[in-house]
Amino acid sequence: MSMAQHAEPAVGTTPPASGPGHKQTDGRTARRPLALRLLARPEVGVFLGAAAVLVFFLIAAPAVRQGSSMATILYQSSTIGIMALPVALLMIGGEFDLSSGVAVISSALTASMLSYQLTLNVWTGVIVGLAVSLGIGAFNGWMVVKTGLPSFLVTLGTFLILQGVNLAVTKLVTGNVATDDISDMDGFSQAKKIFASSFDVGGVQVKITVVWWLVFAALATWVLLRTKYGNWIFAVGGNKESARAVGVPVKFTKITLFMLVGFGAWFIGMHQLFSFNTVQSGEGVGQELIYIAAAVIGGCLLTGGYGSAIGPVFGAFMFGMVQQGIVYAGWNPDWFKAFLGVMLLGAVLINLWVQRTATRR
């Protein structure tokens, strides 16, 4: 049969209706059902998952129903969620940072040792700690864009460097693996109010990090959805060469995304310092996987170009809910990592199903 015969319409085929009252559509312009449009949102799947986890522990662990327990869960979630936000933005931009966990400790060690050893106001240490954290992020970003190496390799190297430096320098300066107590130094009480205070809500003590978490989430959402910089993030994550061709500053965008991770590491580092007055130099190892997992569970793709800032909020809440819910239920807390693995695999499979369903005509 010839190509002409393939192209001929079947005999008796009714031509499409036309007229002023009829709107023609085809597969490209037809409006998808509301359910599919909702599924296309990266945060929908994790929201449903977080709701299911909450309901499960409300039933399995009655202590979760208490206000103080929920405040503890939100606090645990916020310490993960504040870091998960810049990590998620970086992943949307097509990169990820394996040094984020130890970078938290690096900033706290810098602020603590500088203030104590030189007898300075703690705000001096806080500012220098911020400069160090931003510098680490800028170095990671510069190395990635300058060499073209995968961010996995670059930040793995930074992770190992910081891990060694944290331990070695702390032992060299203090003679111990932990920094000295800075709670009696000038500026401590003011810094503690910003980074590690609590406030009362209906007789329940809520940590200030919960407020900062929600503020940062709202700000990140606005940046992603309402600013040119947000468009750049999606563009460089989707296809950096195409983005560069249309004028997107790829190098600037990637370097600043790594610096945002540095800012998050600084903030959490300051929270830990002013919560406990001292810092253990060997901590932070493994936390980077928690932050990345929260972003992935929140709907961000490892390949970049897709995700949201709201999704990681629910992802971090799931982490906090499971971690504390296991304790309130009286189970062995060693099961947390097993639950973590199950949640991560489940989230990846759900995200894959959501994408395939949302893009199906």
Coordinates of C-alpha atoms in Angstrom, one line a residue:
M1 CA 0.0 0.0 0.0
S2 CA 1.4 3.4 -1.0
M3 CA 1.9 6.4 1.2
A4 CA -0.9 8.2 -0.6
Q5 CA -3.3 5.5 0.4
H6 CA -2.2 5.9 4.1
A7 CA -2.9 9.6 4.0
E8 CA -6.4 9.3 2.5
P9 CA -9.2 9.7 5.1
A10 CA -11.5 6.7 5.5
V11 CA -14.7 6.9 3.5
G12 CA -17.6 8.1 5.6
T13 CA -15.5 9.9 8.1
T14 CA -17.4 12.8 9.5
P15 CA -15.5 16.1 9.3
P16 CA -14.9 17.9 12.5
A17 CA -17.7 20.3 13.6
S18 CA -17.0 23.9 13.1
G19 CA -18.7 27.1 13.8
P20 CA -18.7 30.0 16.2
G21 CA -19.9 27.9 19.1
H22 CA -17.4 25.0 18.7
K23 CA -13.9 25.1 20.0
Q24 CA -11.5 22.7 18.3
T25 CA -8.8 21.0 20.3
D26 CA -6.2 18.4 19.7
G27 CA -3.9 16.3 21.9
R28 CA -1.5 19.2 22.3
T29 CA -4.0 21.8 23.4
A30 CA -6.6 19.7 25.3
R31 CA -6.7 20.7 29.0
R32 CA -5.7 17.8 31.2
P33 CA -7.9 16.7 34.1
L34 CA -7.4 18.5 37.5
A35 CA -6.0 15.3 39.1
L36 CA -3.2 15.0 36.5
R37 CA -2.4 18.7 36.9
L38 CA -2.1 18.3 40.6
L39 CA 0.1 15.2 40.2
A40 CA 2.4 17.3 38.1
R41 CA 3.3 19.3 41.2
P42 CA 6.4 17.9 42.8
E43 CA 5.2 18.4 46.3
V44 CA 1.9 16.6 46.0
G45 CA 3.2 13.1 46.5
V46 CA 5.3 13.9 49.6
F47 CA 2.4 15.9 51.1
L48 CA 0.2 12.8 50.9
G49 CA 3.1 10.7 52.3
A50 CA 3.7 13.1 55.2
A51 CA -0.1 13.1 56.0
A52 CA 0.0 9.3 56.0
V53 CA 3.0 9.1 58.3
L54 CA 1.4 11.6 60.7
V55 CA -1.9 9.7 60.9
F56 CA 0.1 6.4 61.4
F57 CA 2.0 7.8 64.4
L58 CA -1.0 9.5 65.9
I59 CA -2.5 6.1 66.1
A60 CA 0.6 4.0 67.0
A61 CA 2.1 6.5 69.5
P62 CA -0.6 8.4 71.5
A63 CA 2.2 10.6 73.0
V64 CA 2.5 12.3 69.6
R65 CA -0.9 13.9 70.2
Q66 CA 0.5 16.1 73.0
G67 CA 1.5 19.6 72.1
S68 CA 5.0 19.3 73.6
S69 CA 5.6 16.2 71.5
M70 CA 4.6 17.9 68.3
A71 CA 6.8 20.8 69.2
T72 CA 9.7 18.4 69.5
I73 CA 8.9 16.8 66.2
L74 CA 8.7 20.2 64.5
Y75 CA 12.0 21.2 66.0
Q76 CA 13.7 18.0 64.8
S77 CA 12.2 18.6 61.3
S78 CA 13.3 22.3 61.2
T79 CA 17.0 21.4 61.8
I80 CA 16.8 19.1 58.8
G81 CA 14.5 21.3 56.8
I82 CA 16.5 24.5 57.0
M83 CA 19.5 22.7 55.3
A84 CA 17.2 20.7 53.0
L85 CA 15.9 23.9 51.3
P86 CA 19.2 25.2 49.8
V87 CA 20.2 21.6 49.1
A88 CA 16.9 21.2 47.1
L89 CA 17.6 24.4 45.2
L90 CA 21.0 23.2 44.3
M91 CA 19.6 19.9 43.1
I92 CA 17.0 21.7 41.0
G93 CA 20.0 23.5 39.5
G94 CA 21.5 20.1 38.5
E95 CA 24.1 19.7 41.3
F96 CA 24.4 18.4 44.8
D97 CA 26.7 18.9 47.8
L98 CA 28.2 16.0 49.8
S99 CA 30.1 18.4 52.1
S100 CA 27.0 20.1 53.6
G101 CA 26.9 18.0 56.7
V102 CA 30.5 18.6 57.8
A103 CA 30.3 22.3 56.6
V104 CA 27.8 22.8 59.4
I105 CA 30.4 21.8 61.9
S106 CA 33.1 23.8 60.2
S107 CA 31.2 27.0 60.6
A108 CA 30.4 26.3 64.2
L109 CA 34.0 25.4 65.0
T110 CA 35.2 28.6 63.4
A111 CA 32.9 30.8 65.3
S112 CA 33.5 29.1 68.6
M113 CA 37.3 28.8 68.5
L114 CA 37.9 32.3 67.1
S115 CA 35.7 33.9 69.8
Y116 CA 37.1 31.9 72.7
Q117 CA 40.8 31.8 71.8
L118 CA 41.0 35.5 70.9
T119 CA 38.5 36.6 73.6
L120 CA 36.3 38.3 71.1
N121 CA 32.6 39.1 71.1
V122 CA 30.9 36.0 69.8
W123 CA 29.4 38.1 67.0
T124 CA 32.8 38.4 65.5
G125 CA 33.1 34.6 65.4
V126 CA 29.6 34.4 63.9
I127 CA 30.5 36.8 61.0
V128 CA 33.8 35.0 60.3
G129 CA 31.9 31.7 60.4
L130 CA 29.5 33.0 57.8
A131 CA 32.5 34.1 55.6
V132 CA 34.1 30.7 55.9
S133 CA 30.8 28.9 55.0
L134 CA 30.2 31.1 52.0
G135 CA 33.8 30.6 51.0
I136 CA 33.4 26.8 51.1
G137 CA 30.3 27.1 48.9
A138 CA 32.0 29.4 46.5
F139 CA 35.0 27.1 46.2
N140 CA 32.7 24.1 45.5
G141 CA 30.8 26.0 42.8
W142 CA 33.9 27.5 41.2
M143 CA 35.6 24.1 41.0
V144 CA 32.5 22.5 39.4
V145 CA 32.1 25.2 36.7
K146 CA 35.8 25.7 36.1
T147 CA 36.8 22.0 35.8
G148 CA 33.5 20.5 34.5
L149 CA 33.9 17.7 37.0
P150 CA 30.7 16.2 38.5
S151 CA 29.7 18.0 41.7
F152 CA 29.6 14.5 43.4
L153 CA 33.4 14.2 43.0
V154 CA 34.2 17.8 43.9
T155 CA 32.1 17.9 47.0
L156 CA 33.2 14.5 48.1
G157 CA 36.8 15.9 48.1
T158 CA 35.6 18.9 50.1
F159 CA 33.8 16.6 52.5
L160 CA 37.0 14.6 53.2
I161 CA 39.1 17.8 53.5
L162 CA 36.7 19.4 56.0
Q163 CA 36.3 16.3 58.0
G164 CA 40.0 16.1 58.5
V165 CA 40.5 19.8 59.1
N166 CA 37.7 19.9 61.7
L167 CA 39.3 17.2 63.8
A168 CA 42.9 18.2 63.4
V169 CA 42.5 22.0 63.9
T170 CA 40.2 21.5 66.9
K171 CA 42.7 19.2 68.6
L172 CA 45.6 21.5 67.7
V173 CA 43.9 24.6 69.1
T174 CA 42.0 23.2 72.1
G175 CA 43.8 20.0 72.9
N176 CA 40.5 18.2 72.7
V177 CA 37.9 17.0 70.2
A178 CA 35.4 19.6 71.3
T179 CA 35.5 23.4 71.7
D180 CA 35.4 25.3 74.9
D181 CA 32.2 26.5 76.5
I182 CA 31.4 30.1 75.2
S183 CA 28.2 30.7 77.2
D184 CA 29.8 33.4 79.4
M185 CA 31.3 35.4 76.6
D186 CA 30.1 38.8 75.3
G187 CA 27.3 38.7 72.8
F188 CA 26.3 35.1 73.6
S189 CA 22.8 35.8 75.0
Q190 CA 21.9 38.1 72.0
A191 CA 23.1 35.5 69.5
K192 CA 21.2 32.8 71.3
K193 CA 18.0 34.7 71.0
I194 CA 18.3 34.7 67.2
F195 CA 19.7 31.2 66.6
A196 CA 18.6 29.0 69.5
S197 CA 15.8 30.6 71.6
S198 CA 12.3 29.3 72.4
F199 CA 8.9 31.0 72.8
D200 CA 5.7 30.0 74.4
V201 CA 2.6 29.0 72.4
G202 CA -0.3 27.9 74.5
G203 CA 2.0 26.6 77.3
V204 CA 4.2 24.7 74.8
Q205 CA 7.8 25.8 74.2
V206 CA 8.5 26.1 70.4
K207 CA 12.0 26.5 69.1
I208 CA 12.8 29.6 67.0
T209 CA 14.2 27.4 64.3
V210 CA 10.7 26.3 63.4
V211 CA 9.9 29.9 62.5
W212 CA 13.1 30.4 60.6
W213 CA 12.4 27.1 58.7
L214 CA 9.0 28.4 57.5
V215 CA 10.3 31.9 56.7
F216 CA 13.1 30.4 54.6
A217 CA 10.7 28.0 52.9
A218 CA 8.4 30.9 51.9
L219 CA 11.4 32.9 50.7
A220 CA 12.7 30.0 48.6
T221 CA 9.3 29.4 47.1
W222 CA 9.0 33.0 46.1
V223 CA 12.5 33.0 44.6
L224 CA 11.7 29.9 42.6
L225 CA 8.4 30.9 41.3
R226 CA 8.4 34.7 41.1
T227 CA 12.0 35.8 40.2
K228 CA 14.3 35.7 37.3
Y229 CA 16.9 33.9 39.4
G230 CA 14.3 31.1 40.0
N231 CA 13.9 30.7 36.2
W232 CA 17.7 30.5 35.9
I233 CA 17.8 27.7 38.5
F234 CA 15.3 25.6 36.5
A235 CA 17.0 26.4 33.3
V236 CA 20.6 25.4 34.3
G237 CA 19.2 22.2 35.9
G238 CA 17.2 21.2 32.8
N239 CA 19.9 21.9 30.2
K240 CA 22.8 24.2 31.0
E241 CA 23.9 24.5 27.4
S242 CA 20.5 25.6 26.2
A243 CA 20.3 27.9 29.2
R244 CA 23.6 29.5 28.3
A245 CA 22.5 29.9 24.7
V246 CA 19.5 32.0 25.7
G247 CA 21.6 34.2 28.0
V248 CA 21.3 32.6 31.4
P249 CA 24.5 33.2 33.5
V250 CA 25.2 29.5 34.2
K251 CA 28.4 30.0 36.2
F252 CA 26.9 32.7 38.4
T253 CA 23.8 30.6 39.1
K254 CA 25.6 27.5 40.0
I255 CA 28.2 29.2 42.2
T256 CA 25.6 31.2 44.1
L257 CA 23.5 28.0 44.6
F258 CA 26.5 26.4 46.3
M259 CA 26.9 29.5 48.4
L260 CA 23.3 29.2 49.5
V261 CA 24.1 25.8 50.8
G262 CA 27.0 27.4 52.6
F263 CA 24.6 29.9 54.2
G264 CA 22.3 27.1 55.3
A265 CA 25.3 25.3 56.8
W266 CA 26.3 28.5 58.7
F267 CA 22.8 29.0 60.1
I268 CA 22.5 25.4 61.4
G269 CA 26.0 25.6 62.7
M270 CA 25.2 28.7 64.7
H271 CA 22.1 27.0 66.0
Q272 CA 24.1 24.0 67.3
L273 CA 26.8 26.2 68.8
F274 CA 24.3 28.4 70.7
S275 CA 22.1 25.5 71.7
F276 CA 24.9 23.5 73.3
N277 CA 27.6 26.2 74.0
T278 CA 30.2 23.9 72.5
V279 CA 30.8 21.8 69.3
Q280 CA 32.0 18.3 68.8
S281 CA 34.5 18.4 65.9
G282 CA 33.6 14.8 64.6
E283 CA 29.9 15.5 64.1
G284 CA 28.1 16.2 60.9
V285 CA 29.3 13.1 59.0
G286 CA 26.3 11.5 57.3
Q287 CA 24.0 14.5 57.7
E288 CA 24.5 15.4 54.1
L289 CA 22.7 12.2 53.1
I290 CA 19.8 13.2 55.3
Y291 CA 19.5 16.6 53.6
I292 CA 19.7 15.1 50.1
A293 CA 17.2 12.4 51.0
A294 CA 14.7 15.1 52.4
A295 CA 15.0 16.9 49.1
V296 CA 14.5 13.8 47.0
I297 CA 11.6 12.7 49.1
G298 CA 10.3 16.2 48.6
G299 CA 10.1 15.7 44.8
C300 CA 13.5 16.9 43.6
L301 CA 15.1 14.9 40.9
L302 CA 18.8 13.9 41.0
T303 CA 19.0 14.8 37.3
G304 CA 18.0 18.5 38.0
G305 CA 15.5 20.8 36.5
Y306 CA 12.5 19.7 38.6
G307 CA 11.4 20.2 42.1
S308 CA 10.0 22.8 44.6
A309 CA 10.8 24.4 47.9
I310 CA 7.6 23.2 49.6
G311 CA 8.3 19.5 48.9
P312 CA 11.5 19.4 51.0
V313 CA 9.5 21.0 53.9
F314 CA 7.2 18.0 53.9
G315 CA 10.2 15.7 53.4
A316 CA 11.9 17.1 56.4
F317 CA 8.7 16.8 58.4
M318 CA 8.5 13.1 57.5
F319 CA 12.0 12.7 58.8
G320 CA 11.3 14.4 62.1
M321 CA 8.0 12.6 62.5
V322 CA 9.6 9.2 62.0
Q323 CA 12.6 9.9 64.1
Q324 CA 10.6 11.1 67.1
G325 CA 7.6 8.9 66.4
I326 CA 9.7 5.8 66.8
V327 CA 10.8 7.0 70.2
Y328 CA 7.3 8.0 71.3
A329 CA 6.0 4.6 70.2
G330 CA 8.5 2.9 72.4
W331 CA 10.3 1.1 69.5
N332 CA 14.0 0.5 69.1
P333 CA 15.4 3.8 67.6
D334 CA 17.9 1.8 65.6
W335 CA 15.0 1.2 63.2
F336 CA 15.1 4.8 62.1
K337 CA 17.7 4.2 59.4
A338 CA 15.7 1.3 58.0
F339 CA 12.6 3.6 57.9
L340 CA 14.7 6.2 56.2
G341 CA 15.8 3.8 53.5
V342 CA 12.2 2.7 52.9
M343 CA 11.0 6.3 52.7
L344 CA 13.7 7.2 50.2
L345 CA 13.0 4.2 47.9
G346 CA 9.3 4.8 48.2
A347 CA 9.6 8.5 47.4
V348 CA 11.7 7.8 44.3
L349 CA 9.2 5.2 43.0
I350 CA 6.3 7.5 43.8
N351 CA 8.0 10.5 42.0
L352 CA 8.6 8.3 39.0
W353 CA 5.0 7.2 38.9
V354 CA 3.8 10.7 39.4
Q355 CA 5.9 12.1 36.5
R356 CA 4.7 9.3 34.1
T357 CA 1.1 9.8 35.1
A358 CA 1.3 13.6 34.9
T359 CA 2.8 13.5 31.4
R360 CA 0.4 10.9 30.0
R361 CA -2.1 12.3 27.6

